[in-house]
Tab-separated table of C-alpha atoms and ligand atoms in Angstrom:
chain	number	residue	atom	x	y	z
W	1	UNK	CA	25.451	6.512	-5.162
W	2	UNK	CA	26.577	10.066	-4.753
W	3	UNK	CA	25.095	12.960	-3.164
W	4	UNK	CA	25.718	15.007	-5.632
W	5	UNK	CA	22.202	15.738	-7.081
W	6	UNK	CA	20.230	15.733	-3.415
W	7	UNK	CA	22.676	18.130	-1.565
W	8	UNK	CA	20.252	18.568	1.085
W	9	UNK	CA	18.418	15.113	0.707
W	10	UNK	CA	18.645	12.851	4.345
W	11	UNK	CA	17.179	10.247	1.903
W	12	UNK	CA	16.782	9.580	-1.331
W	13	UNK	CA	13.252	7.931	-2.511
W	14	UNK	CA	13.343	6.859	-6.404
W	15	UNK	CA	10.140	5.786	-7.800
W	16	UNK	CA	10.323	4.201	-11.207
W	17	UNK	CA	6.905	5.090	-12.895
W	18	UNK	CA	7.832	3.042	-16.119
W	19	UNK	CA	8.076	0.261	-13.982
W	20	UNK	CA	4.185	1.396	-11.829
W	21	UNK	CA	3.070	1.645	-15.669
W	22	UNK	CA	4.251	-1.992	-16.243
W	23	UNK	CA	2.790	-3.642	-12.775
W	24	UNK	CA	-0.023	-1.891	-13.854
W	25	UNK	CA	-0.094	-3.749	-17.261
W	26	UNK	CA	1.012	-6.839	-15.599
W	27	UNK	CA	-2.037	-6.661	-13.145
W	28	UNK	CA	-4.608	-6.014	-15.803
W	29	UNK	CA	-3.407	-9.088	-18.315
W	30	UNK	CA	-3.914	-11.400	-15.131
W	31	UNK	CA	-7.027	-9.784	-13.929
W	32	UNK	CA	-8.934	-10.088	-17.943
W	33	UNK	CA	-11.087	-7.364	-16.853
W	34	UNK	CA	-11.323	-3.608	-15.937
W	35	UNK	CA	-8.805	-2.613	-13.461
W	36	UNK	CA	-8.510	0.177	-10.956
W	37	UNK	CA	-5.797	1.198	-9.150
W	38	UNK	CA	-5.674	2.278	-5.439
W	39	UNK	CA	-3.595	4.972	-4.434
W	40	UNK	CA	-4.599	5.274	-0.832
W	41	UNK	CA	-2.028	6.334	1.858
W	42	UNK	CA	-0.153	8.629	-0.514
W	43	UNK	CA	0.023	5.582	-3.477
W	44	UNK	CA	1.311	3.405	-0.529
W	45	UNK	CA	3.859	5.990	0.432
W	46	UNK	CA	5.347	6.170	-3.442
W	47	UNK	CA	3.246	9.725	-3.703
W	48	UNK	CA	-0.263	9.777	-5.168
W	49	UNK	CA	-0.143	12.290	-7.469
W	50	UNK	CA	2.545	10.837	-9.471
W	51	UNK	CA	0.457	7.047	-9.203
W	52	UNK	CA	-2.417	8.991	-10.169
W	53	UNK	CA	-0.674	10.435	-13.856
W	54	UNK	CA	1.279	7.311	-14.491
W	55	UNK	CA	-1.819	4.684	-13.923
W	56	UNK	CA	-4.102	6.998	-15.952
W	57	UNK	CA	-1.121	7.365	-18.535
W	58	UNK	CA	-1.317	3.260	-18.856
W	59	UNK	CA	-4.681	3.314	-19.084
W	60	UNK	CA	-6.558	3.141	-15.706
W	61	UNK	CA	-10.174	4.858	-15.382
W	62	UNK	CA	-10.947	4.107	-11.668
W	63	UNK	CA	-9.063	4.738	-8.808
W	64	UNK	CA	-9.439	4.044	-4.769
W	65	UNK	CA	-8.620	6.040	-2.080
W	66	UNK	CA	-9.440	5.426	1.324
W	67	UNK	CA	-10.492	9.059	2.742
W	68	UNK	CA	-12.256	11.962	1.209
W	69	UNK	CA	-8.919	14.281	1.741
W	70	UNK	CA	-7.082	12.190	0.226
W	71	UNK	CA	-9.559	12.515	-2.991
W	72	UNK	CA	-9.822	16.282	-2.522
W	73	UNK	CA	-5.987	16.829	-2.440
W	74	UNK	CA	-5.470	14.753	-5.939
W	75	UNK	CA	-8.009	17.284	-7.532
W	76	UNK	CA	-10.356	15.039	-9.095
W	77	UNK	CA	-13.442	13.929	-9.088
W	78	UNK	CA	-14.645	10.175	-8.919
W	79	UNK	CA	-12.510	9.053	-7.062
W	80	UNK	CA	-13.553	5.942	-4.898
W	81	UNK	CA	-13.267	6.415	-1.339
W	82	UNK	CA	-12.933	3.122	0.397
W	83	UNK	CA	-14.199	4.884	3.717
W	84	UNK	CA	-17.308	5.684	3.267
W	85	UNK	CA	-19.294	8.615	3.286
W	86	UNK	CA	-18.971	10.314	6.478
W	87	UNK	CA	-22.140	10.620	8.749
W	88	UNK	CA	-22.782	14.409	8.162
W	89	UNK	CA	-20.587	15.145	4.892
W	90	UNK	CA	-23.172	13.957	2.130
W	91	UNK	CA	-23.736	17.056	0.753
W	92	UNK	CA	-19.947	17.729	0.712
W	93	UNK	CA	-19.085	14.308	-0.783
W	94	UNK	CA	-22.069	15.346	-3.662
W	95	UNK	CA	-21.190	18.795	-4.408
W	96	UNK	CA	-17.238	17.476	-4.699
W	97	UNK	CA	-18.358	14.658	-7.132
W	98	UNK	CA	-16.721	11.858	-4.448
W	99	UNK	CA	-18.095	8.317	-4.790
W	100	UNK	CA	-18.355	6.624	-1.846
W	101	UNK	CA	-18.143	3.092	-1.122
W	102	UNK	CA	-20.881	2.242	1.058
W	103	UNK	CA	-20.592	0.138	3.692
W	104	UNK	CA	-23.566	-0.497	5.790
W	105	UNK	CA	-27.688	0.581	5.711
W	106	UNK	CA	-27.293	3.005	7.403
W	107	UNK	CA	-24.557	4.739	4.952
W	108	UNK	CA	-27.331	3.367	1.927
W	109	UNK	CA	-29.813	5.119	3.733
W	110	UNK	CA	-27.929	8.561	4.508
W	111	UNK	CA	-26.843	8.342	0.541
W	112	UNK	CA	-30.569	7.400	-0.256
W	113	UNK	CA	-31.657	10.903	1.113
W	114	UNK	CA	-28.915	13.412	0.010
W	115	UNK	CA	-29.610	12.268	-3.404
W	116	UNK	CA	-32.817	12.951	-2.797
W	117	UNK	CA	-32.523	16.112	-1.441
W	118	UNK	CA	-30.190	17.303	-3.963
W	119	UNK	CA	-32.224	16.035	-6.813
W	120	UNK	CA	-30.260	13.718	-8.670
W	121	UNK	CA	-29.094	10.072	-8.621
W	122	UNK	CA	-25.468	10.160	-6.793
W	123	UNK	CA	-22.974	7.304	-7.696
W	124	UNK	CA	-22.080	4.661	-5.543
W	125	UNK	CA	-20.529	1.492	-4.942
W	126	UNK	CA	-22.260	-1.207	-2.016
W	127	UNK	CA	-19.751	-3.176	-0.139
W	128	UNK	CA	-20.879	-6.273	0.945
W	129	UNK	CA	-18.669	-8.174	3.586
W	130	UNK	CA	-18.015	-11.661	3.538
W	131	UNK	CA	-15.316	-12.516	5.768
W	132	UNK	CA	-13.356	-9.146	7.149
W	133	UNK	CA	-16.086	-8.512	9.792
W	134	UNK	CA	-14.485	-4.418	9.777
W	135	UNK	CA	-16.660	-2.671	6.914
W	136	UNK	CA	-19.415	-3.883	4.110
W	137	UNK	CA	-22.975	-5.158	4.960
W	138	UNK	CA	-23.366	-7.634	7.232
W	139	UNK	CA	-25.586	-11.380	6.197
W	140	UNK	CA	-28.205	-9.802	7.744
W	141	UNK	CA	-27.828	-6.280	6.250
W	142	UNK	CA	-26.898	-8.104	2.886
W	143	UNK	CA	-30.584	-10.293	3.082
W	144	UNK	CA	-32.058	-7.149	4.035
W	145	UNK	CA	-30.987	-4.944	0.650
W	146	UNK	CA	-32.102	-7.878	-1.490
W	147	UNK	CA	-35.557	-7.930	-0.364
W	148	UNK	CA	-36.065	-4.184	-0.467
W	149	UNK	CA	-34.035	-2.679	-3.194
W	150	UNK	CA	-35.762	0.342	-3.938
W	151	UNK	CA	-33.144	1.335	-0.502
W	152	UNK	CA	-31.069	1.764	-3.308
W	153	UNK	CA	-33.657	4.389	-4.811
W	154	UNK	CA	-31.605	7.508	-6.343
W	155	UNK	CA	-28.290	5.847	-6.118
W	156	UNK	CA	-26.519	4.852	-9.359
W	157	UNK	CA	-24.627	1.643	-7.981
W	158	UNK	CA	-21.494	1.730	-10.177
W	159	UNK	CA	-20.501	-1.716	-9.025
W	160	UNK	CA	-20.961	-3.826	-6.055
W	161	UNK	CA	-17.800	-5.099	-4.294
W	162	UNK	CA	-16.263	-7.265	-1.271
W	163	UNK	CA	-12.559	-7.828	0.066
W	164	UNK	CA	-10.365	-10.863	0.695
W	165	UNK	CA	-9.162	-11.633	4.011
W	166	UNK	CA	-6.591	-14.124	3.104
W	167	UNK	CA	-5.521	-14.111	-0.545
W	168	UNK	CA	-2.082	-13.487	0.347
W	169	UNK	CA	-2.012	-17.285	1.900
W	170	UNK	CA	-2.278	-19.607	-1.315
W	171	UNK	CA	-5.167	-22.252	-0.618
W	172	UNK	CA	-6.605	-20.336	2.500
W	173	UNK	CA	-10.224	-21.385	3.052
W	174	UNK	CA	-11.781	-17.968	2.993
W	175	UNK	CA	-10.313	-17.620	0.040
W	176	UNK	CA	-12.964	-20.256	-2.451
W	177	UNK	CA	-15.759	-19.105	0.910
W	178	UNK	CA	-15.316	-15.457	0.153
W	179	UNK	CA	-15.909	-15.665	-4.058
W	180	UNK	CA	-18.855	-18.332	-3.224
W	181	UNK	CA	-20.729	-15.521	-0.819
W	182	UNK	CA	-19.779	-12.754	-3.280
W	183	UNK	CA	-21.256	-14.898	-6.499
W	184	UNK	CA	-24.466	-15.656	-4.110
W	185	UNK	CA	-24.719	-11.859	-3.496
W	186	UNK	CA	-23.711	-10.790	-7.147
W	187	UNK	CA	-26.567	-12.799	-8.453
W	188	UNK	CA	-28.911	-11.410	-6.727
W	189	UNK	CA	-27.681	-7.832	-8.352
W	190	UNK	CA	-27.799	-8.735	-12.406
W	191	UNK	CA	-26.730	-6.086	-14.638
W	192	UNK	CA	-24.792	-4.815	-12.176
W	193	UNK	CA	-21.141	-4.557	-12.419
W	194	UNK	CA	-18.835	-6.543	-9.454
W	195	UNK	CA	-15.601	-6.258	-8.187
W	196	UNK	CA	-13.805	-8.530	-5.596
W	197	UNK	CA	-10.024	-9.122	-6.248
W	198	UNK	CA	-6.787	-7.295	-4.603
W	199	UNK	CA	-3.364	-7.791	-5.494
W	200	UNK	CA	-3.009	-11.205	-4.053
W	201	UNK	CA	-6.517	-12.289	-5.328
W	202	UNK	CA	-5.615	-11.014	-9.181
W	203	UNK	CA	-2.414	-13.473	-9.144
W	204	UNK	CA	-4.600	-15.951	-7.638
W	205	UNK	CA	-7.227	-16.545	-10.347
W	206	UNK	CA	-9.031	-14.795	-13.367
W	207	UNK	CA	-11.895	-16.369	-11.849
W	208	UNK	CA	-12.023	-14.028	-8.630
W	209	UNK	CA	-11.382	-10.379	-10.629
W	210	UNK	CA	-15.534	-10.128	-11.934
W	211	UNK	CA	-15.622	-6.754	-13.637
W	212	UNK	CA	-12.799	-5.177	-11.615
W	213	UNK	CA	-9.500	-5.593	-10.236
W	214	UNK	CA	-8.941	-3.497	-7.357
W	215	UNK	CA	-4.278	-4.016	-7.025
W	216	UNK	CA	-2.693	-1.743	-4.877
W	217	UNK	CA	0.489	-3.435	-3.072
W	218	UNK	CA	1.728	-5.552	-6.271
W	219	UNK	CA	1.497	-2.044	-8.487
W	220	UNK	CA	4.175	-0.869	-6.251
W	221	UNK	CA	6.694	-3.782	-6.721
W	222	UNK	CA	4.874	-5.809	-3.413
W	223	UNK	CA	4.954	-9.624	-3.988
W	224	UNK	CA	1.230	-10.601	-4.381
W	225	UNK	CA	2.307	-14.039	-4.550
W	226	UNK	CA	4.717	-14.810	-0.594
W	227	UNK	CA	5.012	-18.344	-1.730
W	228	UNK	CA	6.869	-17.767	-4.925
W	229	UNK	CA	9.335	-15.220	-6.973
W	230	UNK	CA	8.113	-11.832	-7.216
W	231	UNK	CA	6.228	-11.332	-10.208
W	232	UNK	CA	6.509	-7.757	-10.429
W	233	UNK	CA	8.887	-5.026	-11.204
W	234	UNK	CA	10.643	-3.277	-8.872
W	235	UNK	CA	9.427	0.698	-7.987
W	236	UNK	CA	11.163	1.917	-4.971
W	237	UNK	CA	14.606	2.630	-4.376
W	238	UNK	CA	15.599	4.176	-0.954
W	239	UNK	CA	19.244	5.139	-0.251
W	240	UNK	CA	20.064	7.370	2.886
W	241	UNK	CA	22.838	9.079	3.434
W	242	UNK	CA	26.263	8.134	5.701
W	243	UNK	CA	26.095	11.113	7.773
W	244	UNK	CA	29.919	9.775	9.917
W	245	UNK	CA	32.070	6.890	10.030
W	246	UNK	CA	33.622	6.078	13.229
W	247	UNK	CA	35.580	3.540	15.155
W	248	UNK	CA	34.291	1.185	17.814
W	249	UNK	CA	36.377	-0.342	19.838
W	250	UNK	CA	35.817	-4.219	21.219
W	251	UNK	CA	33.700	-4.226	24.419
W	252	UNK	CA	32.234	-1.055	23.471
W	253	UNK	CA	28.344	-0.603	22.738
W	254	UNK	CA	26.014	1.506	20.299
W	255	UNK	CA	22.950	3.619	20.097
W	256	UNK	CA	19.993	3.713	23.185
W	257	UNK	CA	19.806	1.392	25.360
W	258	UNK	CA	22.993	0.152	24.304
W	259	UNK	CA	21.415	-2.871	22.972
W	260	UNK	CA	24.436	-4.144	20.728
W	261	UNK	CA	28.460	-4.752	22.420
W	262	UNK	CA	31.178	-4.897	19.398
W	263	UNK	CA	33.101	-8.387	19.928
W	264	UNK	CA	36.395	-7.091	18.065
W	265	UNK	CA	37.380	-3.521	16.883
W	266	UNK	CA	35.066	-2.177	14.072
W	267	UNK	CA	33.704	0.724	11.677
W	268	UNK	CA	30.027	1.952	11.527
W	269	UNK	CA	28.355	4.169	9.126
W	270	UNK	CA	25.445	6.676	11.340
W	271	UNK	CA	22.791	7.243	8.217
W	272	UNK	CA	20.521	9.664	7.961
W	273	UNK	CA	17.447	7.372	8.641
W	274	UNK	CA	15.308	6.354	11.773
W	275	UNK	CA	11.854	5.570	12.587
W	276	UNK	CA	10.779	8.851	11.593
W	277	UNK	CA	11.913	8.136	8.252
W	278	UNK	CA	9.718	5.298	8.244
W	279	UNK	CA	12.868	2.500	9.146
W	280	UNK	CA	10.772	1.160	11.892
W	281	UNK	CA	12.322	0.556	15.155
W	282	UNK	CA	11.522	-3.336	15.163
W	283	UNK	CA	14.519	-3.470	12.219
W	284	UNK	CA	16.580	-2.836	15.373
W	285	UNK	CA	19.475	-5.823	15.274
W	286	UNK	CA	17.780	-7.568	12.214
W	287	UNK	CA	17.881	-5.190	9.717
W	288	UNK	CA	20.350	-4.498	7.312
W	289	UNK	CA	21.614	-1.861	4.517
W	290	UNK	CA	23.441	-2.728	1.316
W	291	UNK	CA	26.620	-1.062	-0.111
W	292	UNK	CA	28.076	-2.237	-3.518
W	293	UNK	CA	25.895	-5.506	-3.087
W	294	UNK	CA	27.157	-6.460	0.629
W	295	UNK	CA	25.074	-6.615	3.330
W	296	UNK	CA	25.733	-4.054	6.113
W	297	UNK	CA	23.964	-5.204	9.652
W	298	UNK	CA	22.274	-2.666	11.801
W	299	UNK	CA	23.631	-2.548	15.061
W	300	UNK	CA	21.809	-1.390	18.302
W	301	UNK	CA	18.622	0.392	18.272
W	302	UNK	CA	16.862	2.701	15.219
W	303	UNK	CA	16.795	5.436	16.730
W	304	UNK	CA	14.308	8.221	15.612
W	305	UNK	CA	16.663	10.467	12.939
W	306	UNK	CA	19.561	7.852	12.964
W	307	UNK	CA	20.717	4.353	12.217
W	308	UNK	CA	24.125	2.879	12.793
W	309	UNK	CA	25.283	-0.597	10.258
W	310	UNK	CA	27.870	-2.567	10.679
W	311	UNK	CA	30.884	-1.279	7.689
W	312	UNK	CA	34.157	-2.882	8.948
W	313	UNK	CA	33.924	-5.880	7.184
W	314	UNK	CA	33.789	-4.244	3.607
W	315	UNK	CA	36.960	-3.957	1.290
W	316	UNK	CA	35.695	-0.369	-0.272
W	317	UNK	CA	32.993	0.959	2.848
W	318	UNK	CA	31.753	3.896	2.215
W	319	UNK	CA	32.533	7.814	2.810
W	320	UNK	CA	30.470	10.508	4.509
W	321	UNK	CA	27.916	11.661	1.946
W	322	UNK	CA	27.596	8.295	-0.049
W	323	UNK	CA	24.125	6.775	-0.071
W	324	UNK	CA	23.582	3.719	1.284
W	325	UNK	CA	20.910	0.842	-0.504
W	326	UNK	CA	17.667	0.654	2.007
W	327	UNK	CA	15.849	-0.794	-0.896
W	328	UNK	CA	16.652	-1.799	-3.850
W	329	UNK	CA	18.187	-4.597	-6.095
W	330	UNK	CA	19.455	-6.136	-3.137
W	331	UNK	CA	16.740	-5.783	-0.410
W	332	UNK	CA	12.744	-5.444	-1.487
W	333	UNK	CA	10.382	-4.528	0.014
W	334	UNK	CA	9.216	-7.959	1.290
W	335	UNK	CA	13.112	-8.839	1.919
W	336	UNK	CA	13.241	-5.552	4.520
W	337	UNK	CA	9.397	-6.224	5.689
W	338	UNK	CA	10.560	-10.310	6.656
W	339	UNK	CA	13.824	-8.562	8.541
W	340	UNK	CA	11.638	-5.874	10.486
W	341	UNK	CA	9.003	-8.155	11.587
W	342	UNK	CA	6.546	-7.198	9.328
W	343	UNK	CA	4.420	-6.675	5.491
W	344	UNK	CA	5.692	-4.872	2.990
W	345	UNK	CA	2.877	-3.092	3.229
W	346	UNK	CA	3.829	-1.699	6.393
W	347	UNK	CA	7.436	-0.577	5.144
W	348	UNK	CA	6.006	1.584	2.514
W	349	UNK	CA	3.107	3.062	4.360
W	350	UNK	CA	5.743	4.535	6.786
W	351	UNK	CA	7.805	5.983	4.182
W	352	UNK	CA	8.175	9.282	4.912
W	353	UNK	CA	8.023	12.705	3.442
W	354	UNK	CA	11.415	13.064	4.897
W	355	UNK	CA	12.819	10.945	2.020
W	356	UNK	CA	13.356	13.086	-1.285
W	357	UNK	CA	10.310	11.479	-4.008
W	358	UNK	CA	12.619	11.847	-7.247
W	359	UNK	CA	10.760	10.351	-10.347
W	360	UNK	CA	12.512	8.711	-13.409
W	361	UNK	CA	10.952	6.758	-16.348
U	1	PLP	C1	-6.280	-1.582	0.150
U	1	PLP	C2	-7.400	-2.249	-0.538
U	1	PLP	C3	-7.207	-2.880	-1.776
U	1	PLP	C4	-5.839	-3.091	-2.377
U	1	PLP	O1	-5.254	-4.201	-1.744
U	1	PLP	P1	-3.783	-4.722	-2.084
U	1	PLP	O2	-3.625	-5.919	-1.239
U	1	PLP	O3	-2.855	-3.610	-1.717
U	1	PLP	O4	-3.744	-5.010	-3.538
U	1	PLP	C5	-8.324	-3.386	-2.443
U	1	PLP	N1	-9.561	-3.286	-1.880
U	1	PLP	C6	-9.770	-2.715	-0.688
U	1	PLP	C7	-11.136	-2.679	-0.110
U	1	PLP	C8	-8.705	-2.194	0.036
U	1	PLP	O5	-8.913	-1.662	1.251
């Protein structure tokens, strides 16, 4: 915990590839079949390059992002994009070898006729939606590709897929609903390859994964599984660094709004961290930092460079230009996600490019 290394760091974001290459593993013995890995939204904020090399250096052959830039700035082609293929960028999409997920007729139908007009079959994969109601075909759309499947004329469907709702909620309906619809549909499609499970759904059953695992959250140390120990090993570490230490004095308040009043004489640490960091605001009060193991409470509001926590109860607290423990052994991701009033997914996402991405093993 010294600043040694990152003299000009705010933050300090460690991402433990050995331990991406092992969730990875992890994922993949659960799953029994092919699985991807998705790397949208900068590999959940961990940086997608780096997810990129490490899951193809364990072994991973298909990957899912969810916009064309974010294909385009990793370099390679066939990639998955989980958006679509953007009314008016077919030809792009072709000549940049991006495989889009398709997600209604009307995307089929636009794929249909670039392929045609560029004279070859283009690679796809058909999203069918059984219980998200945002993207996929529709029941209607869905009965309407099975009785005319030469829409799928000059597009090599790569696999066809569908997305959970609810797997992170053990025994949710939707859950058994969802893999019914998806078998129905998949049935109608033989020979061709299907993929249904995320994180949550891998953990859940070898039953839902078909021909591909799609993970994302749980290869970044997420818990796929909120009703039980996390299965998986941790990635991220984010320490920020104690920027002052100062006195309050009882009856005196910190921070905006001056949400928080000290009940007896105190220290607090300001850290380099705020909501533009990615420590959302809603930690404000409820959050809390670690040092040497013991919990340090936020006090007052996050501001948007800045937090204040809480150090006057610790025997050694720490100096200007230590790092504090955002995440780490003592607070996960789904630890700091329960405290801020929201998923884990959400805390990592926000990660910004602020913190300093150093990479060990
Ligand atoms: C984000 C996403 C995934 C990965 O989900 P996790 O819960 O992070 O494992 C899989 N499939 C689709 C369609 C997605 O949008």
């Amino acid at each position: 915990m010294t600043s040694a290394s990152e003299p000009l760091a705010p933050s300090r974001l460690t991402v433990n590839s050995g331990a991406l290459a092992a969730n990875y593993k992890l994922l993949r013995e659960a799953a029994g079949c092919e699985t991807a890995g998705v790397i949208k939204a900068n590999g959940y904020g961990t940086g997608s390059p780096n997810a990129l090399e490490t899951l193809k250096g364990a072994g991973c052959k298909h990957f899912f992002v969810a916009t064309p830039e974010e294909a385009l700035s990793l370099g390679t082609a066939g990639l998955y994009v989980l958006g679509g293929v953007y009314k008016g960028a077919e030809t792009d999409y072709a000549a940049q070898g991006l495989i889009p997920v398709l997600n209604s007729l009307e995307e089929i139908s636009r794929w249909h006729s670039c392929a045609r007009r560029v004279g070859k079959k283009l690679p796809a994969i058909v999203h069918f939606d059984t219980a998200m109601n945002r993207l996929g075909l529709g029941a209607e759309e869905t009965k309407k590709l099975i009785a005319y499947k030469s829409l799928l004329d000059g597009i090599d469907v790569r696999y066809i897929m569908s997305h959970f709702a609810c797997s992170d909620e053990n025994g949710h309906p939707h859950n058994e609903a969802q893999v019914q619809r998806f078998r129905a549909i998949a049935a109608e499609f033989p020979g061709v390859k299907a993929s249904l499970a995320n994180s949550s759904g891998i953990m859940r059953s070898k039953d839902w994964c078909f021909d591909l695992a799609r993970p994302g959250y749980a290869l970044y140390g997420g818990n796929p599984l909120p009703e039980q120990s996390n299965p998986m090993s941790r990635v991220v570490t984010l320490e920020a660094r104690v920027l002052q230490i100062r006195t309050a004095r009882r009856g005196e308040t910190v921070g905006y709004g001056a949400s928080h009043t000290f009940e007896k004489d105190t220290t607090l640490a300001t850290l380099s961290l705020g909501y533009a960091d990615g420590f959302l605001r809603s930690g404000s009060g409820t959050a809390k930092l670690f040092w040497n193991g013991q919990p340090c409470p936020v006090r007052g509001r996050v501001s948007m460079d800045l937090i204040t926590v809480e150090t006057g109860h610790l025997q050694n607290p720490p100096q200007t230009g230590d790092f504090m423990e955002v995440l780490g052994p003592h607070q996960s991701v789904d630890d700091l996600a329960r405290a801020a009033g929201t998923t884990g997914y959400e805390i990592l996402t926000s990660l910004s490019p602020r913190a300093k991405r150093v990479y060990t093993g």
